[in-house]
Amino acid sequence: MVTGSILITGGAGFIGSNFVRYWAERHPDQRIIVLDALTYAGNLANLSEFDGDARFRFYPGRIEDPTVVSGIFRCEKVTHVVNFAAESHNDRSMLDPTGLIGSNVTGVSVLLEAASRYGVERFVHVSTDEVYGQIHSGLFREDDPLLPRTPYSAGKAGGEMQVRAHVIAFGTPAMVTRGSNTFGPYQYPEKILPFFITRALDGKALPLYGDGRQVRDWLFVEDHCAGIAVVLEKGQKGEAYNIGGGNEFTNADLTRRVLGLLGKPESLIRHIPDPRGAAHDARYALDTAKAAALGWSPGADFDDALEATVRWYVDHPSWWRPIVESEPYQAYIRRYYGPTLGADL
Ligand code: DAU
């Protein structure tokens, strides 16, 4: 049982804000401190239900800023930390391969150092299945080598190495979770699902990379949050835990399902030259027995969760339309997809 204050970094982002909600519902007496840099993908609207809630405190700032981080640990008596703060988009990491090092590597070290200095009881660093690289058949286990293949996943692997080193060198009580492709409400519309749902709703072309045969393992965000919570409460110091949904689909199959749910035609699909090139991982798949041994399993039925997610975007244009109509978002879409989508942009 967790008592004291929990610090949730990146808590205004997609998985982070869902975790804040998940945790608050189950720990009504605990203080929740969110630190978030509110970069393009962070959005205080994701946490609007906590406005005026005395249990909740928001700090704007970056995890790589030692002054901000130490100040929070000092003032808030933090006992538990979950680190979601990260640059998380592979495509953006292809455009700016070094821009993510600050949050994905340096920031992890800053947080760990403060956690150790202020005697935090438990710390979970949220990582990704992408640190393993790609797997053509079978499942990744936690003791497989880390062989990342994109600037983003290399950054996440670097963050994990910080955790490993702090556990060994300073005894920091930290664990790592490696989640698979996550979907649900409040996901910034640049990842395939919210990107394609919102574009299809506007009748726009859906840019499928290459042949669309890459396989991802889809995990409903609530199941991901439950996995992180179990590791926070019961995980062993220094260990990593795979959190996967066990729902493997090719991108093409997933896209057809989304179009089916929306009642939109498959003629919206455009196969474009793969912008990730050789770095596009063919498949991810996880063995989750280690998290299962802690008592976790993904509870969501994939079809129901996908349908609920699609419905959420249909029902919440007031959340996503200001994002997709903003100039920074449009500038990114033009820069990344302009060369291949042309007039279909
Ligand atoms: O596996 C966990 C990872 O899943 C997380 O660590 C990352 O933060 C998260 O972004 C996600 O990485 P992916 O690169 O797999 O996600 P994304 O939604 O960007 O792409 C999913 C697949 O869809 C991938 O094979 C590329 C393809 N794709 C994506 C976009 C945005 C397209 O074909 N067209 C697109 O426009």
Short mmCIF file of C-alpha atoms and ligand atoms in Angstrom, two decimals:
data_model
loop_
_atom_site.label_atom_id
_atom_site.label_comp_id
_atom_site.label_asym_id
_atom_site.label_seq_id
_atom_site.Cartn_x
_atom_site.Cartn_y
_atom_site.Cartn_z
CA MET A 1 0.00 0.00 0.00
CA VAL A 2 1.39 3.37 -1.03
CA THR A 3 1.15 6.26 1.42
CA GLY A 4 2.76 9.74 1.18
CA SER A 5 2.96 11.77 -2.04
CA ILE A 6 3.37 10.37 -5.51
CA LEU A 7 5.21 12.40 -8.14
CA ILE A 8 3.98 11.69 -11.67
CA THR A 9 6.26 13.29 -14.23
CA GLY A 10 4.86 13.80 -17.70
CA GLY A 11 1.44 13.61 -16.03
CA ALA A 12 -0.17 15.97 -18.55
CA GLY A 13 0.65 13.66 -21.46
CA PHE A 14 -1.31 10.70 -22.80
CA ILE A 15 -0.39 7.73 -20.61
CA GLY A 16 0.65 10.03 -17.76
CA SER A 17 -2.74 11.75 -17.49
CA ASN A 18 -4.54 8.42 -17.72
CA PHE A 19 -2.30 7.17 -14.91
CA VAL A 20 -3.11 10.23 -12.76
CA ARG A 21 -6.81 9.40 -13.17
CA TYR A 22 -6.22 5.67 -12.54
CA TRP A 23 -4.19 6.35 -9.40
CA ALA A 24 -6.47 9.07 -7.99
CA GLU A 25 -9.51 6.78 -8.21
CA ARG A 26 -7.77 4.01 -6.31
CA HIS A 27 -5.86 6.13 -3.77
CA PRO A 28 -8.33 8.83 -2.75
CA ASP A 29 -6.25 9.97 0.24
CA GLN A 30 -2.93 10.35 -1.50
CA ARG A 31 -1.44 13.60 -2.74
CA ILE A 32 -0.63 13.59 -6.44
CA ILE A 33 2.11 15.89 -7.69
CA VAL A 34 2.46 16.32 -11.45
CA LEU A 35 5.57 17.76 -13.06
CA ASP A 36 5.19 18.40 -16.79
CA ALA A 37 7.04 20.62 -19.24
CA LEU A 38 3.85 21.13 -21.27
CA THR A 39 5.68 20.67 -24.54
CA TYR A 40 3.58 20.22 -27.69
CA ALA A 41 2.09 16.90 -26.51
CA GLY A 42 1.46 17.90 -22.89
CA ASN A 43 -1.98 19.38 -22.30
CA LEU A 44 -3.49 20.60 -19.05
CA ALA A 45 -6.92 19.93 -20.53
CA ASN A 46 -6.07 16.23 -20.01
CA LEU A 47 -6.24 16.89 -16.25
CA SER A 48 -9.08 19.41 -16.12
CA GLU A 49 -11.13 17.24 -13.76
CA PHE A 50 -8.50 17.89 -11.05
CA ASP A 51 -8.94 21.68 -11.15
CA GLY A 52 -9.52 22.80 -7.57
CA ASP A 53 -8.82 19.31 -6.14
CA ALA A 54 -6.83 19.84 -2.92
CA ARG A 55 -5.03 16.48 -3.33
CA PHE A 56 -3.55 17.53 -6.63
CA ARG A 57 -0.65 19.89 -7.37
CA PHE A 58 0.78 20.81 -10.75
CA TYR A 59 4.32 22.05 -11.37
CA PRO A 60 5.38 23.23 -14.83
CA GLY A 61 8.96 22.28 -15.61
CA ARG A 62 11.41 19.85 -17.12
CA ILE A 63 12.75 16.74 -15.44
CA GLU A 64 16.26 17.64 -16.58
CA ASP A 65 16.13 20.82 -14.49
CA PRO A 66 17.75 19.87 -11.13
CA THR A 67 16.50 23.03 -9.40
CA VAL A 68 12.87 22.35 -10.24
CA VAL A 69 13.17 18.64 -9.42
CA SER A 70 14.95 19.17 -6.05
CA GLY A 71 12.44 21.87 -5.11
CA ILE A 72 9.55 19.45 -5.60
CA PHE A 73 11.19 16.64 -3.62
CA ARG A 74 12.01 19.08 -0.82
CA CYS A 75 8.58 20.74 -0.59
CA GLU A 76 6.29 17.81 -1.31
CA LYS A 77 7.81 14.95 0.70
CA VAL A 78 7.68 12.67 -2.29
CA THR A 79 7.68 8.96 -1.43
CA HIS A 80 6.88 7.45 -4.86
CA VAL A 81 7.77 8.44 -8.41
CA VAL A 82 6.50 7.34 -11.81
CA ASN A 83 8.40 8.87 -14.70
CA PHE A 84 6.39 9.27 -17.91
CA ALA A 85 8.17 12.44 -19.06
CA ALA A 86 9.69 11.78 -22.48
CA GLU A 87 9.79 12.72 -26.11
CA SER A 88 7.86 9.71 -27.34
CA HIS A 89 7.39 9.92 -31.10
CA ASN A 90 9.60 7.92 -33.44
CA ASP A 91 8.77 10.05 -36.46
CA ARG A 92 9.82 13.25 -34.70
CA SER A 93 13.01 11.53 -33.57
CA MET A 94 13.80 10.91 -37.23
CA LEU A 95 13.54 14.67 -37.87
CA ASP A 96 15.47 15.69 -34.73
CA PRO A 97 17.55 12.78 -33.41
CA THR A 98 19.32 14.69 -30.62
CA GLY A 99 16.39 16.75 -29.32
CA LEU A 100 15.19 13.94 -27.07
CA ILE A 101 18.37 13.29 -25.13
CA GLY A 102 17.55 15.94 -22.49
CA SER A 103 14.27 14.38 -21.35
CA ASN A 104 14.82 10.74 -22.27
CA VAL A 105 18.33 10.35 -20.83
CA THR A 106 19.58 13.35 -18.79
CA GLY A 107 16.21 13.95 -17.13
CA VAL A 108 16.01 10.34 -15.97
CA SER A 109 19.38 10.71 -14.27
CA VAL A 110 18.36 14.00 -12.61
CA LEU A 111 15.17 12.43 -11.25
CA LEU A 112 16.96 9.33 -10.00
CA GLU A 113 19.62 11.39 -8.27
CA ALA A 114 17.00 13.48 -6.44
CA ALA A 115 14.97 10.35 -5.60
CA SER A 116 18.00 8.82 -3.98
CA ARG A 117 19.02 12.01 -2.13
CA TYR A 118 15.53 12.51 -0.70
CA GLY A 119 15.02 8.86 0.22
CA VAL A 120 12.14 8.01 -2.12
CA GLU A 121 10.65 4.58 -1.34
CA ARG A 122 9.83 3.39 -4.87
CA PHE A 123 10.47 4.69 -8.39
CA VAL A 124 9.12 3.37 -11.70
CA HIS A 125 10.66 4.49 -14.96
CA VAL A 126 8.23 3.99 -17.84
CA SER A 127 10.12 2.66 -20.84
CA THR A 128 9.07 0.89 -24.03
CA ASP A 129 9.22 -2.47 -25.80
CA GLU A 130 11.14 -0.67 -28.55
CA VAL A 131 14.36 -0.85 -26.52
CA TYR A 132 14.68 -4.49 -27.67
CA GLY A 133 14.59 -3.60 -31.37
CA GLN A 134 12.45 -5.75 -33.66
CA ILE A 135 11.55 -9.43 -33.43
CA HIS A 136 10.35 -11.40 -36.47
CA SER A 137 8.92 -14.32 -34.51
CA GLY A 138 8.54 -15.24 -30.84
CA LEU A 139 8.40 -12.90 -27.85
CA PHE A 140 10.85 -10.57 -26.15
CA ARG A 141 11.76 -11.45 -22.56
CA GLU A 142 13.14 -9.00 -20.05
CA ASP A 143 16.62 -10.55 -20.12
CA ASP A 144 16.96 -10.15 -23.90
CA PRO A 145 19.61 -7.65 -25.04
CA LEU A 146 18.61 -4.04 -25.68
CA LEU A 147 19.17 -3.41 -29.40
CA PRO A 148 17.27 -0.20 -30.22
CA ARG A 149 17.10 0.88 -33.87
CA THR A 150 15.66 4.41 -33.85
CA PRO A 151 16.90 7.61 -32.18
CA TYR A 152 13.79 7.50 -29.97
CA SER A 153 14.24 3.93 -28.80
CA ALA A 154 17.99 4.47 -28.33
CA GLY A 155 17.12 7.42 -26.08
CA LYS A 156 14.73 5.25 -24.06
CA ALA A 157 17.41 2.56 -23.76
CA GLY A 158 19.77 5.30 -22.51
CA GLY A 159 17.21 6.21 -19.84
CA GLU A 160 17.04 2.56 -18.78
CA MET A 161 20.82 2.46 -18.46
CA GLN A 162 20.58 5.41 -16.07
CA VAL A 163 18.14 3.42 -13.94
CA ARG A 164 20.40 0.39 -13.97
CA ALA A 165 23.44 2.43 -12.96
CA HIS A 166 21.64 4.30 -10.16
CA VAL A 167 20.27 1.06 -8.71
CA ILE A 168 23.76 -0.48 -8.66
CA ALA A 169 25.77 2.59 -7.66
CA PHE A 170 23.42 4.24 -5.16
CA GLY A 171 20.88 1.56 -4.26
CA THR A 172 18.02 3.67 -5.69
CA PRO A 173 14.79 1.63 -5.36
CA ALA A 174 13.90 1.84 -9.05
CA MET A 175 12.15 -0.45 -11.53
CA VAL A 176 11.48 -0.25 -15.27
CA THR A 177 8.33 -1.05 -17.25
CA ARG A 178 8.48 -1.77 -20.99
CA GLY A 179 5.08 -1.11 -22.50
CA SER A 180 3.83 -1.99 -25.95
CA ASN A 181 1.88 0.29 -28.33
CA THR A 182 -0.71 1.99 -26.16
CA PHE A 183 -4.06 3.43 -27.23
CA GLY A 184 -7.00 5.17 -25.62
CA PRO A 185 -8.44 8.63 -24.86
CA TYR A 186 -6.21 11.74 -24.75
CA GLN A 187 -3.49 10.45 -27.11
CA TYR A 188 -1.93 13.29 -29.09
CA PRO A 189 -3.03 12.87 -32.72
CA GLU A 190 0.39 12.09 -34.21
CA LYS A 191 0.55 8.37 -33.28
CA ILE A 192 -1.15 6.11 -35.79
CA LEU A 193 -4.49 5.54 -34.04
CA PRO A 194 -5.54 9.07 -33.06
CA PHE A 195 -3.88 10.43 -36.22
CA PHE A 196 -5.87 8.13 -38.48
CA ILE A 197 -9.13 8.45 -36.51
CA THR A 198 -9.10 12.24 -36.58
CA ARG A 199 -8.05 12.38 -40.25
CA ALA A 200 -10.67 9.84 -41.28
CA LEU A 201 -13.33 11.85 -39.44
CA ASP A 202 -12.33 14.79 -41.64
CA GLY A 203 -12.33 12.60 -44.76
CA LYS A 204 -8.55 12.99 -45.21
CA ALA A 205 -6.09 10.45 -46.64
CA LEU A 206 -4.41 8.02 -44.20
CA PRO A 207 -0.67 7.69 -44.92
CA LEU A 208 0.25 4.05 -44.32
CA TYR A 209 4.02 3.53 -44.34
CA GLY A 210 5.26 1.08 -46.96
CA ASP A 211 3.22 -2.09 -47.31
CA GLY A 212 1.55 -1.62 -43.90
CA ARG A 213 2.62 -5.12 -42.81
CA GLN A 214 4.55 -4.06 -39.71
CA VAL A 215 3.10 -5.64 -36.58
CA ARG A 216 2.44 -3.86 -33.29
CA ASP A 217 1.09 -5.32 -30.03
CA TRP A 218 -1.79 -3.08 -28.90
CA LEU A 219 -2.36 -2.34 -25.21
CA PHE A 220 -5.34 -0.40 -23.85
CA VAL A 221 -4.12 2.54 -21.77
CA GLU A 222 -5.99 1.43 -18.66
CA ASP A 223 -4.24 -1.95 -18.77
CA HIS A 224 -0.92 -0.17 -19.21
CA CYS A 225 -1.68 1.98 -16.15
CA ALA A 226 -2.62 -1.12 -14.15
CA GLY A 227 0.69 -2.76 -15.10
CA ILE A 228 2.70 0.27 -14.00
CA ALA A 229 0.75 0.43 -10.73
CA VAL A 230 1.44 -3.24 -9.98
CA VAL A 231 5.16 -2.75 -10.62
CA LEU A 232 5.18 0.37 -8.42
CA GLU A 233 3.60 -1.57 -5.58
CA LYS A 234 5.16 -5.00 -5.97
CA GLY A 235 8.06 -4.88 -8.43
CA GLN A 236 11.57 -5.81 -7.37
CA LYS A 237 14.27 -3.17 -7.25
CA GLY A 238 16.45 -3.16 -10.36
CA GLU A 239 14.07 -5.33 -12.39
CA ALA A 240 12.35 -4.59 -15.71
CA TYR A 241 8.81 -5.77 -16.54
CA ASN A 242 7.19 -6.21 -19.95
CA ILE A 243 3.65 -4.79 -20.18
CA GLY A 244 2.05 -5.93 -23.44
CA GLY A 245 -1.55 -6.32 -24.57
CA GLY A 246 -1.11 -9.54 -26.57
CA ASN A 247 -3.09 -7.97 -29.43
CA GLU A 248 -0.92 -8.23 -32.55
CA PHE A 249 -2.13 -6.54 -35.71
CA THR A 250 -0.51 -5.29 -38.86
CA ASN A 251 -0.85 -1.56 -39.40
CA ALA A 252 -2.99 -2.24 -42.48
CA ASP A 253 -5.36 -4.47 -40.53
CA LEU A 254 -5.64 -1.95 -37.70
CA THR A 255 -6.36 0.84 -40.19
CA ARG A 256 -9.14 -1.18 -41.85
CA ARG A 257 -10.69 -1.85 -38.43
CA VAL A 258 -10.70 1.86 -37.61
CA LEU A 259 -12.27 2.72 -40.96
CA GLY A 260 -14.89 0.00 -40.38
CA LEU A 261 -15.79 1.41 -36.95
CA LEU A 262 -16.11 4.90 -38.40
CA GLY A 263 -18.06 3.73 -41.46
CA LYS A 264 -15.43 5.33 -43.72
CA PRO A 265 -14.17 3.88 -47.04
CA GLU A 266 -10.85 2.02 -47.39
CA SER A 267 -10.12 4.29 -50.36
CA LEU A 268 -8.84 6.80 -47.76
CA ILE A 269 -5.72 4.62 -47.33
CA ARG A 270 -2.58 5.87 -49.13
CA HIS A 271 0.51 3.64 -49.10
CA ILE A 272 3.41 6.11 -48.97
CA PRO A 273 7.18 5.45 -49.19
CA ASP A 274 8.25 4.49 -45.68
CA PRO A 275 9.65 7.63 -44.00
CA ARG A 276 11.33 5.50 -41.28
CA GLY A 277 13.22 3.52 -43.93
CA ALA A 278 15.54 0.83 -42.57
CA ALA A 279 14.77 1.96 -39.00
CA HIS A 280 11.13 0.90 -39.23
CA ASP A 281 10.83 -2.04 -36.83
CA ALA A 282 8.93 -4.94 -38.41
CA ARG A 283 7.35 -6.35 -35.29
CA TYR A 284 7.24 -6.07 -31.51
CA ALA A 285 5.83 -8.76 -29.21
CA LEU A 286 6.29 -9.31 -25.49
CA ASP A 287 6.38 -12.19 -23.04
CA THR A 288 4.52 -10.77 -20.03
CA ALA A 289 4.92 -13.71 -17.63
CA LYS A 290 7.08 -11.66 -15.24
CA ALA A 291 4.40 -8.96 -14.76
CA ALA A 292 1.77 -11.70 -14.55
CA ALA A 293 3.68 -13.20 -11.62
CA LEU A 294 3.13 -9.87 -9.80
CA GLY A 295 -0.62 -10.29 -10.37
CA TRP A 296 -1.08 -8.20 -13.53
CA SER A 297 -2.87 -9.18 -16.72
CA PRO A 298 -4.44 -7.04 -19.43
CA GLY A 299 -8.18 -7.06 -18.81
CA ALA A 300 -9.53 -5.14 -21.79
CA ASP A 301 -11.14 -6.88 -24.73
CA PHE A 302 -9.33 -5.41 -27.74
CA ASP A 303 -12.41 -4.88 -29.94
CA ASP A 304 -14.35 -3.21 -27.13
CA ALA A 305 -11.39 -1.01 -26.19
CA LEU A 306 -10.80 0.03 -29.81
CA GLU A 307 -14.46 0.83 -30.28
CA ALA A 308 -14.55 2.85 -27.04
CA THR A 309 -11.43 4.72 -28.12
CA VAL A 310 -12.83 5.54 -31.56
CA ARG A 311 -16.05 6.69 -29.90
CA TRP A 312 -14.10 8.93 -27.52
CA TYR A 313 -12.51 10.80 -30.44
CA VAL A 314 -15.87 11.01 -32.23
CA ASP A 315 -17.38 12.51 -29.05
CA HIS A 316 -14.50 14.85 -28.19
CA PRO A 317 -13.70 17.08 -31.18
CA SER A 318 -13.43 19.92 -28.66
CA TRP A 319 -10.29 18.14 -27.36
CA TRP A 320 -8.54 17.28 -30.64
CA ARG A 321 -9.70 19.89 -33.13
CA PRO A 322 -7.82 22.81 -31.52
CA ILE A 323 -4.68 20.61 -31.65
CA VAL A 324 -4.97 19.55 -35.29
CA GLU A 325 -5.85 23.07 -36.40
CA SER A 326 -2.93 24.66 -34.54
CA GLU A 327 -0.05 26.02 -36.61
CA PRO A 328 2.73 23.96 -34.91
CA TYR A 329 0.78 20.75 -35.60
CA GLN A 330 0.08 21.73 -39.20
CA ALA A 331 3.75 22.67 -39.66
CA TYR A 332 4.82 19.21 -38.47
CA ILE A 333 2.32 17.48 -40.77
CA ARG A 334 3.51 19.54 -43.74
CA ARG A 335 7.16 18.85 -42.94
CA TYR A 336 6.82 15.11 -42.32
CA TYR A 337 4.06 14.10 -44.74
CA GLY A 338 4.24 16.90 -47.33
CA PRO A 339 6.85 15.20 -49.53
CA THR A 340 4.83 11.97 -49.83
CA LEU A 341 1.17 12.99 -49.45
CA GLY A 342 1.37 16.08 -51.66
CA ALA A 343 -2.13 17.23 -52.59
CA ASP A 344 -3.67 14.68 -50.17
CA LEU A 345 -2.14 16.46 -47.17
O1 DAU B 1 5.93 0.14 -28.85
C1 DAU B 1 5.78 1.19 -27.92
C2 DAU B 1 5.92 2.47 -28.64
O2 DAU B 1 4.78 2.61 -29.45
C3 DAU B 1 6.09 3.68 -27.73
O3 DAU B 1 7.30 3.57 -27.04
C4 DAU B 1 6.09 4.97 -28.55
O4 DAU B 1 6.14 6.08 -27.70
C5 DAU B 1 4.85 5.02 -29.40
O5 DAU B 1 4.91 6.14 -30.24
C6 DAU B 1 4.73 3.76 -30.24
O6 DAU B 1 5.74 3.73 -31.26
P1 DAU B 1 5.42 3.41 -32.77
O7 DAU B 1 6.46 4.05 -33.61
O8 DAU B 1 5.13 1.97 -32.99
O9 DAU B 1 4.00 4.21 -32.88
P2 DAU B 1 3.29 5.01 -34.05
O10 DAU B 1 1.86 5.15 -33.66
O11 DAU B 1 4.03 6.23 -34.42
O12 DAU B 1 3.37 3.99 -35.28
C7 DAU B 1 2.73 2.73 -35.21
C8 DAU B 1 2.94 2.03 -36.52
O13 DAU B 1 2.18 2.72 -37.52
C9 DAU B 1 4.37 2.04 -37.02
O14 DAU B 1 4.67 0.78 -37.64
C10 DAU B 1 4.41 3.15 -38.05
C11 DAU B 1 3.01 3.14 -38.61
N1 DAU B 1 2.50 4.47 -39.05
C12 DAU B 1 2.50 5.48 -38.14
C13 DAU B 1 2.05 6.73 -38.50
C14 DAU B 1 2.06 7.88 -37.51
C15 DAU B 1 1.99 4.63 -40.32
O15 DAU B 1 1.96 3.69 -41.15
N2 DAU B 1 1.55 5.88 -40.68
C16 DAU B 1 1.56 6.94 -39.82
O16 DAU B 1 1.15 8.06 -40.24
#
